[in-house]
Structures are given as C-alpha cells and as structure tokens.
Amino acid sequence: MILCVPVTDEGDVDPRWGRARRIAVARVVDGEVDDWREIDVSWDRLHDEGSPARHHARVARFLKENAVDRVVAHHVGDGMLRMVGAMRLSLVLDATGDARTAVLTAAAS
C-alpha cells in the first residue's frame, strides 16, 4: 500500500495538508515501511496562486503520479475532502505526532 502524509522538518505530521511544504510518500508492506521518500511540493507557497480548483488539480496530479492509495492527514478542507473522495482514495484524518508512526497506524486501519 502506498500512503502519503505531510511532514515537518522534524519528521512529524504537518497539520497543513493543503499548505504542506513537503509530503512523504511511503510504501508499507507487511506492516513495515518498505520505502520512504520526502518530496518538496511547495504547496505552502503554491496554495494561493490561482483558484482552489487549480490547487486541487495540482494535488490530484501528485497523488496520481505517486500512485497513492491512502492519504494520511491531520485535517483537510471540504473541497479537498470531495476531491480525495472523487479519486476513490482512502483518507485517514486526525493524524498527529511522528509521521512514520502515523503512516503505519493508517496502513493498519
């Protein structure tokens, strides 16, 4: 399963999904993180450049390009919630603390 989570410089879950600077993409196999990549997405800067639809399209493209199955986040707005649902992706909310632990918890749910 491939999951993604917004991550801080300290390795914690960034509470700002749509405004995250960096997203970790993790592959979890048999309850273990098999691959972990942190990608600078600059959504913190790009969020307000253009319309909300343009930003949601940017996020959707990222999710597709990385073959994400499940999004792990602390919170997402209503528009992002609809977009993730339309993509038929699983969404795990209220994630906090260590990002790797949050990913493993979400993978097991």
XYZ file of N, CA and C in Angstrom:
327
model
N 0.845 -1.171 0.000
C 0.000 0.000 0.000
C 0.893 1.237 0.000
N 0.514 2.225 -0.798
C 1.255 3.481 -0.846
C 0.430 4.558 -0.152
N 1.050 5.184 0.830
C 0.403 6.229 1.613
C 1.216 7.504 1.501
N 0.566 8.633 1.737
C 1.313 9.883 1.805
C 0.850 10.674 3.013
N 1.761 11.502 3.529
C 1.499 12.294 4.724
C 2.307 13.584 4.627
N 1.731 14.716 5.023
C 2.526 15.941 5.080
C 3.492 15.845 6.259
N 4.733 16.250 6.048
C 5.751 16.041 7.070
C 6.534 17.332 7.331
N 6.849 17.553 8.609
C 7.657 18.705 9.012
C 9.138 18.349 8.920
N 9.988 19.357 9.110
C 11.434 19.123 9.124
C 11.845 18.186 10.256
N 11.043 18.149 11.313
C 11.352 17.303 12.470
C 10.833 15.879 12.311
N 10.119 15.601 11.228
C 9.603 14.257 10.994
C 8.218 14.010 11.547
N 7.557 15.073 11.986
C 6.194 14.940 12.497
C 5.175 15.195 11.393
N 3.924 14.835 11.662
C 2.832 15.133 10.735
C 2.641 16.645 10.706
N 2.716 17.223 9.525
C 2.425 18.647 9.356
C 0.906 18.781 9.342
N 0.322 19.609 10.200
C -1.141 19.712 10.233
C -1.741 20.383 9.003
N -0.903 20.914 8.118
C -1.392 21.683 6.969
C -1.307 20.839 5.689
N -2.228 19.944 5.446
C -2.191 19.116 4.239
C -2.123 19.961 2.972
N -3.076 20.821 2.752
C -3.129 21.596 1.512
C -2.100 22.693 1.411
N -1.463 23.002 2.528
C -0.420 24.030 2.553
C 0.923 23.448 3.003
N 1.072 22.145 2.876
C 2.318 21.499 3.289
C 3.462 21.910 2.369
N 4.649 21.973 2.939
C 5.843 22.237 2.133
C 6.406 20.922 1.582
N 6.257 19.867 2.384
C 6.840 18.586 1.999
C 5.861 17.463 2.303
N 5.824 16.487 1.400
C 4.968 15.307 1.554
C 5.858 14.064 1.529
N 5.630 13.170 2.473
C 6.309 11.874 2.452
C 5.402 10.870 1.757
N 5.986 10.103 0.859
C 5.287 9.014 0.182
C 5.937 7.726 0.677
N 5.131 6.868 1.272
C 5.647 5.652 1.888
C 4.966 4.423 1.308
N 5.753 3.388 1.103
C 5.184 2.089 0.738
C 5.281 1.216 1.982
N 4.133 0.675 2.394
C 4.078 -0.196 3.568
C 3.759 -1.607 3.095
N 4.617 -2.539 3.491
C 4.459 -3.947 3.131
C 4.556 -4.770 4.414
N 3.561 -5.594 4.659
C 3.544 -6.465 5.841
C 3.806 -5.690 7.132
N 3.181 -4.516 7.257
C 3.283 -3.738 8.481
C 4.593 -3.002 8.686
N 5.426 -2.948 7.651
C 6.725 -2.269 7.742
C 6.835 -1.223 6.640
N 7.525 -0.125 6.925
C 7.800 0.874 5.893
C 8.904 0.317 5.007
N 8.555 0.007 3.767
C 9.478 -0.576 2.796
C 10.213 0.514 2.009
N 9.573 1.669 1.842
C 10.175 2.782 1.109
C 9.599 4.077 1.667
N 10.428 5.090 1.811
C 10.016 6.394 2.350
C 10.727 7.476 1.553
N 9.957 8.281 0.854
C 10.527 9.400 0.087
C 9.856 10.688 0.536
N 10.646 11.709 0.787
C 10.105 13.021 1.128
C 10.288 13.936 -0.074
N 9.188 14.527 -0.522
C 9.167 15.322 -1.747
C 8.761 16.748 -1.404
N 9.582 17.707 -1.818
C 9.229 19.117 -1.640
C 8.163 19.473 -2.665
N 6.957 19.761 -2.177
C 5.835 20.088 -3.064
C 5.532 21.580 -3.103
N 5.986 22.314 -2.094
C 5.803 23.779 -2.020
C 4.340 24.203 -2.037
N 3.454 23.357 -1.541
C 2.038 23.741 -1.511
C 1.803 24.917 -0.579
N 2.719 25.121 0.381
C 2.602 26.288 1.256
C 2.663 27.578 0.442
N 3.495 27.600 -0.578
C 3.640 28.768 -1.444
C 2.615 28.759 -2.571
N 2.358 27.600 -3.135
C 1.502 27.491 -4.320
C 0.008 27.556 -4.009
N -0.370 27.304 -2.770
C -1.781 27.222 -2.393
C -2.598 28.412 -2.878
N -2.081 29.606 -2.714
C -2.842 30.811 -3.045
C -2.540 31.360 -4.434
N -1.778 30.615 -5.225
C -1.512 31.021 -6.602
C -2.563 30.383 -7.502
N -3.528 31.150 -7.928
C -4.601 30.623 -8.766
C -5.807 30.232 -7.930
N -6.731 29.559 -8.573
C -8.006 29.195 -7.946
C -7.862 27.944 -7.077
N -8.825 27.709 -6.175
C -8.824 26.459 -5.414
C -8.854 25.231 -6.336
N -9.604 25.320 -7.428
C -9.669 24.185 -8.361
C -8.294 23.875 -8.942
N -7.530 24.910 -9.226
C -6.182 24.703 -9.771
C -5.293 24.009 -8.735
N -5.421 24.435 -7.478
C -4.621 23.804 -6.426
C -5.041 22.347 -6.229
N -6.336 22.083 -6.223
C -6.810 20.702 -6.073
C -6.323 19.840 -7.229
N -6.277 20.397 -8.427
C -5.759 19.659 -9.583
C -4.277 19.342 -9.394
N -3.533 20.280 -8.834
C -2.105 20.075 -8.561
C -1.929 18.919 -7.575
N -2.730 18.916 -6.521
C -2.649 17.854 -5.515
C -3.067 16.516 -6.126
N -4.138 16.510 -6.904
C -4.603 15.277 -7.556
C -3.526 14.705 -8.471
N -2.858 15.573 -9.208
C -1.781 15.123 -10.105
C -0.663 14.465 -9.290
N -0.300 15.069 -8.167
C 0.726 14.496 -7.298
C 0.308 13.104 -6.809
N -0.932 12.981 -6.365
C -1.422 11.698 -5.860
C -1.404 10.631 -6.953
N -1.819 10.994 -8.155
C -1.809 10.041 -9.274
C -0.391 9.665 -9.664
N 0.484 10.660 -9.798
C 1.864 10.395 -10.215
C 2.594 9.484 -9.235
N 2.196 9.532 -7.979
C 2.847 8.714 -6.961
C 2.046 7.474 -6.585
N 0.970 7.204 -7.333
C 0.148 6.000 -7.153
C -0.309 5.819 -5.704
N -0.710 6.922 -5.074
C -1.119 6.898 -3.667
C -2.460 6.184 -3.516
N -2.529 5.302 -2.518
C -3.764 4.589 -2.180
C -4.498 5.244 -1.013
N -3.728 5.819 -0.085
C -4.325 6.344 1.146
C -3.605 7.633 1.546
N -4.398 8.648 1.855
C -3.878 9.932 2.326
C -4.006 9.966 3.845
N -2.926 10.343 4.506
C -2.898 10.472 5.959
C -2.703 11.955 6.267
N -3.587 12.536 7.047
C -3.503 13.970 7.337
C -4.141 14.268 8.683
N -3.818 15.425 9.213
C -4.484 15.874 10.432
C -5.872 16.408 10.091
N -5.951 17.197 9.022
C -7.204 17.838 8.618
C -7.128 18.154 7.131
N -8.262 18.090 6.445
C -8.372 18.597 5.072
C -9.667 19.398 4.979
N -9.681 20.386 4.106
C -10.884 21.186 3.907
C -11.937 20.428 3.115
N -13.127 21.008 3.049
C -14.248 20.356 2.366
C -13.956 20.075 0.895
N -13.343 21.026 0.202
C -13.032 20.829 -1.212
C -12.054 19.692 -1.429
N -11.036 19.621 -0.584
C -10.050 18.548 -0.684
C -10.694 17.217 -0.322
N -11.586 17.233 0.646
C -12.311 16.023 1.032
C -13.100 15.475 -0.156
N -13.783 16.356 -0.877
C -14.534 15.929 -2.069
C -13.596 15.392 -3.149
N -12.465 16.059 -3.351
C -11.529 15.634 -4.385
C -10.960 14.250 -4.083
N -10.533 14.040 -2.851
C -9.983 12.738 -2.469
C -11.053 11.656 -2.620
N -12.283 11.968 -2.243
C -13.383 11.020 -2.416
C -13.658 10.718 -3.872
N -13.626 11.750 -4.718
C -13.854 11.551 -6.153
C -12.767 10.682 -6.771
N -11.561 10.744 -6.209
C -10.462 9.909 -6.699
C -10.537 8.492 -6.134
N -11.512 8.272 -5.243
C -11.708 6.970 -4.599
C -10.484 6.522 -3.794
N -9.859 7.507 -3.146
C -8.730 7.209 -2.279
C -9.225 7.118 -0.843
N -8.543 6.352 -0.074
C -8.832 6.253 1.346
C -8.199 7.453 2.047
N -8.865 7.971 3.059
C -8.390 9.140 3.793
C -8.450 8.849 5.284
N -7.333 9.031 5.961
C -7.257 8.852 7.410
C -6.930 10.213 8.010
N -7.829 10.724 8.836
C -7.670 12.057 9.423
C -7.281 11.984 10.899
N -7.002 13.140 11.461
C -6.620 13.311 12.867
C -5.237 12.751 13.177
N -4.384 12.613 12.162
C -3.025 12.125 12.376
C -2.195 13.210 13.060
N -1.413 12.809 14.039
C -0.519 13.719 14.757
C 0.752 12.969 15.119
N 1.750 13.705 15.586
C 2.978 13.083 16.071
C 3.892 12.634 14.952
N 4.667 11.610 15.240
C 5.655 11.093 14.303
C 4.992 10.626 13.010
N 5.478 11.126 11.875
C 4.846 10.834 10.584
C 4.942 9.352 10.222
N 6.075 8.722 10.487
C 6.208 7.290 10.164
C 5.239 6.449 10.989
N 5.111 6.779 12.248
C 4.166 6.066 13.107
C 2.740 6.275 12.614
N 2.423 7.505 12.207
C 1.080 7.797 11.687
C 0.793 6.987 10.431
N 1.790 6.839 9.570
C 1.623 6.053 8.343
C 1.382 4.585 8.680
N 2.160 4.042 9.593
C 1.981 2.636 9.965
C 0.621 2.403 10.613
N 0.183 3.330 11.440
C -1.139 3.225 12.063
C -2.231 3.276 11.004
N -2.090 4.196 10.049
C -3.086 4.328 8.977
C -3.092 3.104 8.075
N -1.938 2.525 7.828
C -1.866 1.335 6.974
C -2.566 0.156 7.629
N -2.544 0.112 8.947
C -3.159 -1.000 9.676
C -4.659 -0.818 9.861
N -5.170 0.381 9.556
C -6.603 0.636 9.798
C -7.462 0.209 8.629
